[in-house]
Amino acid sequence: MRNLQRSYVGTALLALFALLAGCVPQTSAQPQIKRLTLPPGFQISVFSDKVPGARQMVLDEKGTLFVGSIIPNTVYALPDRNHDGKADEVITVASNLNHPNGVAVRNGALYIGEIPKITRYDDIEGQLSKPADAKGARAFTSKVVTDKLPNVEWHGYRYIRFGPDDLLYFGVGAPCNVCEKPDERFGTLMRMKPDGSNLEIFAKGIRNTVGFDWHPETKQLWFTDNGRDYLGDNLPPDELNCAPEKGMHFGFPYRYGSNVPDPEFGVKAPKGLKFTPPAMPLGPHVASLGMRFYTGNMFPAKYKGNVFIAEHGSWNRDKKIGYRIQMVTLENGKATKYETFLSGFHQGDDAWGRPVDLCMMPDGSMLVSDDRCGAIYRISYAGDRSGPTAKPN
């Protein structure tokens, strides 16, 4: 019995170390964009390689890019004033925060999502224009919008975005691999008014979403979800889901994939609970994070309206998977195809980069954040324009 207990503890510790190794960004690597592969006509360049732990990105009305991180717990501002596709400088907006993964903008204000709270920096461009001190630092002021979020680090990295309804949406991940918790906020997508009022659950049964977007035409919410661990290399799939209305349940912890019962919690599912299957099953353990619909006019027409997904990459699989940007093709509002758009962040066991989030730029190019290299890449199209290209909106 004692040996069994010792074995169990050892296995649990190994799992914990593996989890930390897989989830904590390592920023010692250098961008190696020559190893990356894109479809013909596309090219990739470095927007900035001075953004340690780069995670979620958002562009404000003035064209300044804001980037969150979980290590070193800093939020950055990256202006590109001459519009040359490269950041002019990297400005520290806030540091020593509690894993500020999430950033969003609204009416000139920057919102930052930490584990236990969301704060607002009013007139962020005005604050950026203040002169720096002798050490290059600026004094920024903020207000707490809400501090009523679970203070749990496991799946606690807050991804935040404003929806077309002017509400602020964010994920509250399950504080475990797979479990049931009495706090109904865990394993959900929540939303609230910009001032923090009317906090409510929008969708349930979501293990850990770290990326979502709204369809440019239907305005329906789509999101990625990370599947549970320890069911083998090939189960369960990560998911791309669609939530057209409030109150839907997407299975966790009772179901995964196309309504497959979980071996531990499947029998515990409440009777009569309706589960919504994924719009598209993704690769197993790929760690699907940021996602965006392509709405620009630079890429060829076939890319417009499709979903791009940043797959951070597996940490507990015998053969690495993910570490890439995938594209999901939509036809008549249905996901029909799942294919690789950008690859080369890993060869064999060597993973030098880990994509996290995507951001569409006004010129139609697309930015990709990489928290392992502390870099942001810019993908543009320079191919043959004699064929069909995306029509203006």
Tab-separated table of C-alpha atoms in Angstrom:
chain	number	residue	atom	x	y	z
A	1	MET	CA	0.000	0.000	0.000
A	2	ARG	CA	2.822	2.372	0.921
A	3	ASN	CA	4.569	1.643	-2.389
A	4	LEU	CA	1.332	2.352	-4.271
A	5	GLN	CA	0.949	5.658	-2.464
A	6	ARG	CA	4.576	6.522	-3.204
A	7	SER	CA	4.043	5.650	-6.870
A	8	TYR	CA	0.883	7.748	-7.065
A	9	VAL	CA	2.586	10.765	-5.499
A	10	GLY	CA	5.542	10.418	-7.852
A	11	THR	CA	3.264	10.241	-10.871
A	12	ALA	CA	1.321	13.267	-9.682
A	13	LEU	CA	4.514	15.277	-9.188
A	14	LEU	CA	5.764	14.349	-12.646
A	15	ALA	CA	2.431	15.400	-14.094
A	16	LEU	CA	2.626	18.713	-12.261
A	17	PHE	CA	6.160	19.400	-13.480
A	18	ALA	CA	5.126	18.505	-17.023
A	19	LEU	CA	2.119	20.796	-16.778
A	20	LEU	CA	4.229	23.689	-15.586
A	21	ALA	CA	6.801	23.065	-18.290
A	22	GLY	CA	4.088	23.055	-20.932
A	23	CYS	CA	2.072	26.051	-19.743
A	24	VAL	CA	4.722	28.463	-18.513
A	25	PRO	CA	6.264	30.390	-21.409
A	26	GLN	CA	9.980	30.042	-21.928
A	27	THR	CA	11.369	33.181	-23.529
A	28	SER	CA	14.994	32.187	-24.059
A	29	ALA	CA	14.474	31.015	-27.647
A	30	GLN	CA	15.037	33.289	-30.626
A	31	PRO	CA	12.672	33.703	-33.589
A	32	GLN	CA	13.667	31.449	-36.464
A	33	ILE	CA	11.259	32.603	-39.148
A	34	LYS	CA	13.278	30.962	-41.928
A	35	ARG	CA	12.072	27.619	-40.531
A	36	LEU	CA	8.418	28.601	-40.910
A	37	THR	CA	6.228	27.443	-43.796
A	38	LEU	CA	3.231	29.255	-45.292
A	39	PRO	CA	1.118	28.730	-48.423
A	40	PRO	CA	2.591	30.173	-51.654
A	41	GLY	CA	2.431	33.949	-51.869
A	42	PHE	CA	2.487	34.541	-48.115
A	43	GLN	CA	5.440	35.921	-46.191
A	44	ILE	CA	6.259	36.372	-42.519
A	45	SER	CA	8.386	38.962	-40.740
A	46	VAL	CA	9.148	39.982	-37.158
A	47	PHE	CA	6.923	42.800	-35.889
A	48	SER	CA	8.857	42.807	-32.599
A	49	ASP	CA	11.104	40.358	-30.753
A	50	LYS	CA	11.212	42.371	-27.536
A	51	VAL	CA	7.919	41.331	-25.923
A	52	PRO	CA	8.741	38.745	-23.224
A	53	GLY	CA	5.962	36.207	-22.747
A	54	ALA	CA	3.721	37.767	-25.435
A	55	ARG	CA	0.144	36.477	-25.111
A	56	GLN	CA	-3.188	38.139	-25.988
A	57	MET	CA	-3.096	41.125	-28.359
A	58	VAL	CA	-5.487	43.961	-29.132
A	59	LEU	CA	-5.241	46.992	-31.405
A	60	ASP	CA	-6.726	50.306	-30.295
A	61	GLU	CA	-8.367	53.003	-32.406
A	62	LYS	CA	-5.041	54.830	-32.876
A	63	GLY	CA	-3.238	51.729	-34.125
A	64	THR	CA	-1.256	50.946	-30.962
A	65	LEU	CA	-0.910	47.239	-30.231
A	66	PHE	CA	-1.319	46.160	-26.608
A	67	VAL	CA	0.025	42.790	-25.480
A	68	GLY	CA	-0.529	40.874	-22.249
A	69	SER	CA	1.761	38.269	-20.666
A	70	ILE	CA	1.742	35.776	-17.802
A	71	ILE	CA	5.506	35.868	-17.365
A	72	PRO	CA	6.883	38.458	-16.631
A	73	ASN	CA	3.411	39.672	-15.565
A	74	THR	CA	3.632	42.766	-17.748
A	75	VAL	CA	1.399	44.544	-20.262
A	76	TYR	CA	3.076	46.255	-23.205
A	77	ALA	CA	2.184	48.925	-25.771
A	78	LEU	CA	3.731	48.672	-29.241
A	79	PRO	CA	3.099	51.651	-31.540
A	80	ASP	CA	3.871	51.461	-35.258
A	81	ARG	CA	3.620	55.157	-36.088
A	82	ASN	CA	5.149	54.970	-39.576
A	83	HIS	CA	3.106	51.887	-40.553
A	84	ASP	CA	6.124	49.932	-41.770
A	85	GLY	CA	4.998	46.629	-40.252
A	86	LYS	CA	7.409	46.856	-37.312
A	87	ALA	CA	6.919	48.175	-33.794
A	88	ASP	CA	8.731	51.462	-33.186
A	89	GLU	CA	9.221	50.728	-29.495
A	90	VAL	CA	7.954	48.567	-26.646
A	91	ILE	CA	6.445	50.541	-23.764
A	92	THR	CA	5.683	48.963	-20.395
A	93	VAL	CA	2.157	49.947	-19.382
A	94	ALA	CA	1.976	47.894	-16.189
A	95	SER	CA	4.171	45.332	-14.447
A	96	ASN	CA	4.127	43.142	-11.339
A	97	LEU	CA	0.530	42.166	-12.067
A	98	ASN	CA	-1.167	38.811	-11.415
A	99	HIS	CA	-0.782	36.992	-14.748
A	100	PRO	CA	-2.253	39.731	-16.993
A	101	ASN	CA	-2.973	37.533	-19.989
A	102	GLY	CA	-5.996	39.492	-21.251
A	103	VAL	CA	-6.192	42.882	-22.964
A	104	ALA	CA	-9.176	44.647	-24.551
A	105	VAL	CA	-9.980	48.200	-25.648
A	106	ARG	CA	-13.165	50.266	-25.671
A	107	ASN	CA	-13.755	54.002	-26.149
A	108	GLY	CA	-10.107	54.881	-25.654
A	109	ALA	CA	-9.690	52.767	-22.512
A	110	LEU	CA	-7.476	49.711	-22.063
A	111	TYR	CA	-8.885	46.805	-20.044
A	112	ILE	CA	-6.493	44.276	-18.479
A	113	GLY	CA	-7.605	40.831	-17.336
A	114	GLU	CA	-5.683	39.355	-14.412
A	115	ILE	CA	-6.522	36.174	-12.518
A	116	PRO	CA	-8.719	37.739	-9.797
A	117	LYS	CA	-9.762	41.010	-11.420
A	118	ILE	CA	-10.181	43.259	-14.445
A	119	THR	CA	-8.854	46.814	-14.447
A	120	ARG	CA	-9.363	49.787	-16.772
A	121	TYR	CA	-6.845	52.396	-17.933
A	122	ASP	CA	-8.822	55.392	-19.192
A	123	ASP	CA	-7.492	57.550	-22.063
A	124	ILE	CA	-4.678	55.092	-22.631
A	125	GLU	CA	-3.269	57.037	-25.590
A	126	GLY	CA	-3.153	60.175	-23.467
A	127	GLN	CA	-1.333	58.267	-20.755
A	128	LEU	CA	1.117	56.906	-23.323
A	129	SER	CA	1.885	60.443	-24.489
A	130	LYS	CA	3.107	61.496	-21.046
A	131	PRO	CA	6.874	62.077	-20.905
A	132	ALA	CA	8.946	59.234	-19.513
A	133	ASP	CA	11.220	59.676	-16.522
A	134	ALA	CA	15.000	59.317	-16.556
A	135	LYS	CA	14.666	55.531	-16.564
A	136	GLY	CA	12.213	55.552	-19.474
A	137	ALA	CA	9.206	54.725	-17.285
A	138	ARG	CA	5.778	56.365	-17.401
A	139	ALA	CA	3.204	56.698	-14.644
A	140	PHE	CA	-0.095	55.042	-15.592
A	141	THR	CA	-3.324	55.199	-13.594
A	142	SER	CA	-6.067	52.569	-13.498
A	143	LYS	CA	-9.395	51.670	-11.900
A	144	VAL	CA	-10.680	48.263	-10.794
A	145	VAL	CA	-13.702	47.238	-12.876
A	146	THR	CA	-14.320	44.012	-10.956
A	147	ASP	CA	-12.359	42.029	-8.388
A	148	LYS	CA	-14.970	39.304	-7.976
A	149	LEU	CA	-13.321	36.659	-10.168
A	150	PRO	CA	-11.964	33.331	-8.863
A	151	ASN	CA	-8.426	33.732	-7.536
A	152	VAL	CA	-7.177	30.393	-8.894
A	153	GLU	CA	-4.138	30.047	-11.152
A	154	TRP	CA	-4.973	26.666	-12.764
A	155	HIS	CA	-6.686	27.640	-16.042
A	156	GLY	CA	-6.986	31.141	-14.599
A	157	TYR	CA	-5.318	33.076	-17.416
A	158	ARG	CA	-8.059	35.520	-18.342
A	159	TYR	CA	-8.816	36.052	-22.052
A	160	ILE	CA	-11.046	39.110	-22.499
A	161	ARG	CA	-12.829	40.745	-25.446
A	162	PHE	CA	-15.710	43.095	-26.087
A	163	GLY	CA	-18.532	41.620	-28.127
A	164	PRO	CA	-20.786	43.313	-30.684
A	165	ASP	CA	-23.299	43.781	-27.832
A	166	ASP	CA	-20.753	46.044	-26.047
A	167	LEU	CA	-20.388	43.524	-23.213
A	168	LEU	CA	-17.012	42.318	-21.964
A	169	TYR	CA	-16.624	38.535	-22.333
A	170	PHE	CA	-14.027	36.385	-20.567
A	171	GLY	CA	-13.371	32.748	-19.774
A	172	VAL	CA	-13.267	31.197	-16.304
A	173	GLY	CA	-11.460	27.889	-16.725
A	174	ALA	CA	-11.966	24.766	-14.623
A	175	PRO	CA	-9.414	24.707	-11.745
A	176	CYS	CA	-8.410	21.120	-12.515
A	177	ASN	CA	-7.789	18.575	-15.242
A	178	VAL	CA	-11.354	17.260	-14.923
A	179	CYS	CA	-13.712	17.831	-11.985
A	180	GLU	CA	-17.006	19.195	-10.699
A	181	LYS	CA	-16.935	22.295	-8.509
A	182	PRO	CA	-19.746	23.893	-6.480
A	183	ASP	CA	-18.780	27.351	-7.771
A	184	GLU	CA	-20.805	27.485	-10.993
A	185	ARG	CA	-18.509	30.121	-12.498
A	186	PHE	CA	-15.782	27.547	-13.168
A	187	GLY	CA	-15.776	26.072	-16.661
A	188	THR	CA	-17.732	28.922	-18.233
A	189	LEU	CA	-17.719	31.947	-20.482
A	190	MET	CA	-18.920	35.002	-18.584
A	191	ARG	CA	-19.819	38.541	-19.571
A	192	MET	CA	-20.558	41.887	-17.947
A	193	LYS	CA	-21.156	45.529	-18.729
A	194	PRO	CA	-18.061	47.723	-19.224
A	195	ASP	CA	-18.456	49.106	-15.686
A	196	GLY	CA	-18.425	45.606	-14.146
A	197	SER	CA	-22.156	45.374	-13.474
A	198	ASN	CA	-24.575	42.650	-14.605
A	199	LEU	CA	-21.946	39.917	-14.334
A	200	GLU	CA	-23.463	36.701	-15.694
A	201	ILE	CA	-22.650	33.281	-17.163
A	202	PHE	CA	-23.086	33.140	-20.936
A	203	ALA	CA	-22.143	29.492	-21.605
A	204	LYS	CA	-21.208	26.418	-19.536
A	205	GLY	CA	-19.380	23.124	-20.006
A	206	ILE	CA	-16.167	24.790	-21.185
A	207	ARG	CA	-12.969	23.380	-19.702
A	208	ASN	CA	-10.665	26.264	-20.632
A	209	THR	CA	-11.209	28.755	-23.415
A	210	VAL	CA	-8.343	31.126	-24.193
A	211	GLY	CA	-9.654	32.459	-27.481
A	212	PHE	CA	-12.937	33.561	-29.024
A	213	ASP	CA	-14.342	35.799	-31.744
A	214	TRP	CA	-17.664	36.751	-33.328
A	215	HIS	CA	-18.656	35.789	-36.854
A	216	PRO	CA	-18.417	38.980	-38.945
A	217	GLU	CA	-21.875	38.477	-40.486
A	218	THR	CA	-24.019	36.468	-38.047
A	219	LYS	CA	-22.349	37.946	-34.921
A	220	GLN	CA	-22.439	34.481	-33.340
A	221	LEU	CA	-19.748	33.736	-30.768
A	222	TRP	CA	-17.150	31.071	-31.665
A	223	PHE	CA	-14.486	29.858	-29.251
A	224	THR	CA	-11.724	27.312	-28.765
A	225	ASP	CA	-11.643	24.897	-25.838
A	226	ASN	CA	-8.790	22.793	-24.470
A	227	GLY	CA	-9.600	19.129	-23.868
A	228	ARG	CA	-8.702	17.195	-20.722
A	229	ASP	CA	-5.471	15.233	-20.226
A	230	TYR	CA	-4.560	11.605	-19.430
A	231	LEU	CA	-6.801	9.763	-21.885
A	232	GLY	CA	-3.892	8.856	-24.143
A	233	ASP	CA	-2.149	10.583	-27.020
A	234	ASN	CA	-5.185	10.844	-29.277
A	235	LEU	CA	-8.083	11.647	-26.935
A	236	PRO	CA	-9.868	13.892	-26.461
A	237	PRO	CA	-9.814	16.442	-29.275
A	238	ASP	CA	-9.598	20.142	-28.595
A	239	GLU	CA	-12.675	21.915	-29.884
A	240	LEU	CA	-13.878	24.818	-31.976
A	241	ASN	CA	-17.362	25.657	-30.722
A	242	CYS	CA	-20.181	27.979	-31.706
A	243	ALA	CA	-22.485	29.600	-29.130
A	244	PRO	CA	-25.202	31.536	-30.967
A	245	GLU	CA	-27.194	32.144	-27.789
A	246	LYS	CA	-26.903	32.315	-24.019
A	247	GLY	CA	-27.372	29.200	-21.873
A	248	MET	CA	-25.718	26.484	-23.975
A	249	HIS	CA	-23.665	23.651	-22.406
A	250	PHE	CA	-20.629	22.270	-24.254
A	251	GLY	CA	-20.071	19.053	-22.324
A	252	PHE	CA	-17.293	19.469	-19.768
A	253	PRO	CA	-16.755	17.517	-17.565
A	254	TYR	CA	-19.364	14.974	-18.713
A	255	ARG	CA	-18.821	14.771	-22.472
A	256	TYR	CA	-16.089	15.523	-24.991
A	257	GLY	CA	-15.875	15.554	-28.761
A	258	SER	CA	-19.030	14.371	-30.505
A	259	ASN	CA	-20.934	13.609	-27.279
A	260	VAL	CA	-18.492	10.930	-26.025
A	261	PRO	CA	-18.984	10.238	-22.278
A	262	ASP	CA	-16.000	11.043	-20.089
A	263	PRO	CA	-14.731	7.817	-18.429
A	264	GLU	CA	-14.741	9.451	-14.985
A	265	PHE	CA	-17.607	11.923	-15.077
A	266	GLY	CA	-19.850	10.707	-17.885
A	267	VAL	CA	-22.152	8.828	-15.501
A	268	LYS	CA	-22.508	11.935	-13.330
A	269	ALA	CA	-24.132	14.053	-16.025
A	270	PRO	CA	-27.387	15.627	-14.801
A	271	LYS	CA	-30.387	13.899	-16.325
A	272	GLY	CA	-31.850	15.777	-19.260
A	273	LEU	CA	-28.892	18.137	-19.676
A	274	LYS	CA	-28.486	18.969	-23.377
A	275	PHE	CA	-24.931	19.057	-24.704
A	276	THR	CA	-23.775	20.960	-27.785
A	277	PRO	CA	-21.106	19.109	-29.827
A	278	PRO	CA	-18.154	21.003	-31.306
A	279	ALA	CA	-18.491	22.802	-34.615
A	280	MET	CA	-15.131	21.231	-35.495
A	281	PRO	CA	-13.022	18.765	-33.459
A	282	LEU	CA	-9.394	19.899	-33.469
A	283	GLY	CA	-6.209	17.927	-32.866
A	284	PRO	CA	-5.742	16.148	-29.502
A	285	HIS	CA	-3.726	18.132	-26.944
A	286	VAL	CA	-2.828	20.858	-29.463
A	287	ALA	CA	-3.647	23.551	-26.846
A	288	SER	CA	-5.852	25.662	-29.091
A	289	LEU	CA	-5.715	29.249	-27.855
A	290	GLY	CA	-6.387	32.485	-29.764
A	291	MET	CA	-8.745	32.452	-32.766
A	292	ARG	CA	-9.925	35.048	-35.285
A	293	PHE	CA	-12.140	35.267	-38.320
A	294	TYR	CA	-10.234	36.717	-41.245
A	295	THR	CA	-12.014	39.928	-42.246
A	296	GLY	CA	-9.297	41.753	-44.184
A	297	ASN	CA	-8.767	42.292	-47.896
A	298	MET	CA	-5.064	41.454	-48.265
A	299	PHE	CA	-5.318	37.646	-48.367
A	300	PRO	CA	-6.888	35.887	-51.379
A	301	ALA	CA	-10.683	35.659	-51.372
A	302	LYS	CA	-10.841	32.026	-50.243
A	303	TYR	CA	-9.448	32.989	-46.824
A	304	LYS	CA	-12.050	35.625	-46.018
A	305	GLY	CA	-14.519	34.593	-43.330
A	306	ASN	CA	-12.507	31.538	-42.293
A	307	VAL	CA	-11.240	30.874	-38.775
A	308	PHE	CA	-7.548	31.014	-37.869
A	309	ILE	CA	-6.478	29.264	-34.661
A	310	ALA	CA	-3.202	29.538	-32.739
A	311	GLU	CA	-2.230	26.100	-31.421
A	312	HIS	CA	0.209	26.526	-28.549
A	313	GLY	CA	1.395	22.914	-28.738
A	314	SER	CA	1.205	19.740	-26.659
A	315	TRP	CA	3.135	19.116	-23.456
A	316	ASN	CA	1.990	15.592	-22.472
A	317	ARG	CA	1.972	13.675	-25.744
A	318	ASP	CA	4.606	11.172	-26.918
A	319	LYS	CA	4.791	12.894	-30.305
A	320	LYS	CA	4.474	16.666	-30.272
A	321	ILE	CA	1.464	18.168	-32.004
A	322	GLY	CA	0.254	21.709	-32.494
A	323	TYR	CA	2.841	24.529	-32.520
A	324	ARG	CA	1.158	25.983	-35.605
A	325	ILE	CA	-1.597	28.171	-37.000
A	326	GLN	CA	-4.550	26.195	-38.319
A	327	MET	CA	-7.370	27.332	-40.572
A	328	VAL	CA	-10.963	26.121	-40.369
A	329	THR	CA	-12.966	26.700	-43.538
A	330	LEU	CA	-16.596	27.744	-43.136
A	331	GLU	CA	-19.238	27.077	-45.767
A	332	ASN	CA	-22.753	28.404	-45.196
A	333	GLY	CA	-21.912	28.939	-41.547
A	334	LYS	CA	-20.670	25.363	-41.022
A	335	ALA	CA	-17.084	24.320	-40.303
A	336	THR	CA	-16.053	21.937	-43.097
A	337	LYS	CA	-12.251	21.739	-43.219
A	338	TYR	CA	-9.342	21.895	-40.743
A	339	GLU	CA	-5.883	22.411	-42.234
A	340	THR	CA	-2.460	23.848	-41.481
A	341	PHE	CA	-1.739	27.443	-42.497
A	342	LEU	CA	1.565	28.179	-40.696
A	343	SER	CA	3.980	25.496	-39.480
A	344	GLY	CA	7.642	25.070	-38.584
A	345	PHE	CA	7.669	26.090	-34.923
A	346	HIS	CA	8.870	22.593	-34.097
A	347	GLN	CA	10.770	19.767	-35.742
A	348	GLY	CA	10.652	16.506	-33.799
A	349	ASP	CA	11.147	17.292	-30.122
A	350	ASP	CA	12.659	20.697	-30.851
A	351	ALA	CA	9.978	23.348	-30.312
A	352	TRP	CA	11.488	26.812	-30.566
A	353	GLY	CA	8.222	28.777	-30.727
A	354	ARG	CA	4.682	28.586	-29.330
A	355	PRO	CA	1.883	30.589	-30.995
A	356	VAL	CA	-0.654	32.108	-28.602
A	357	ASP	CA	-2.903	34.715	-30.187
A	358	LEU	CA	-3.823	36.384	-33.475
A	359	CYS	CA	-4.667	39.966	-34.352
A	360	MET	CA	-6.018	41.262	-37.659
A	361	MET	CA	-4.486	44.541	-38.817
A	362	PRO	CA	-6.210	47.341	-40.778
A	363	ASP	CA	-4.132	46.598	-43.892
A	364	GLY	CA	-5.312	42.965	-43.885
A	365	SER	CA	-2.127	41.454	-42.486
A	366	MET	CA	-2.242	39.184	-39.425
A	367	LEU	CA	-0.115	39.260	-36.282
A	368	VAL	CA	0.857	36.136	-34.313
A	369	SER	CA	2.173	36.263	-30.739
A	370	ASP	CA	4.751	33.746	-29.487
A	371	ASP	CA	5.298	33.516	-25.733
A	372	ARG	CA	8.323	31.235	-25.986
A	373	CYS	CA	10.347	33.658	-28.105
A	374	GLY	CA	8.768	36.803	-26.712
A	375	ALA	CA	7.991	37.818	-30.264
A	376	ILE	CA	5.192	38.973	-32.529
A	377	TYR	CA	5.190	38.023	-36.208
A	378	ARG	CA	3.428	39.691	-39.128
A	379	ILE	CA	1.935	37.563	-41.918
A	380	SER	CA	1.225	39.325	-45.203
A	381	TYR	CA	0.343	38.317	-48.744
A	382	ALA	CA	2.509	39.325	-51.692
A	383	GLY	CA	1.527	36.686	-54.226
A	384	ASP	CA	-0.015	36.855	-57.670
A	385	ARG	CA	-2.902	39.313	-57.600
A	386	SER	CA	-4.148	38.514	-61.082
A	387	GLY	CA	-6.429	35.837	-59.623
A	388	PRO	CA	-9.481	36.422	-57.423
A	389	THR	CA	-8.791	38.386	-54.258
A	390	ALA	CA	-11.039	39.395	-51.427
A	391	LYS	CA	-13.568	42.055	-52.361
A	392	PRO	CA	-13.872	45.208	-50.252
A	393	ASN	CA	-16.484	45.109	-47.488
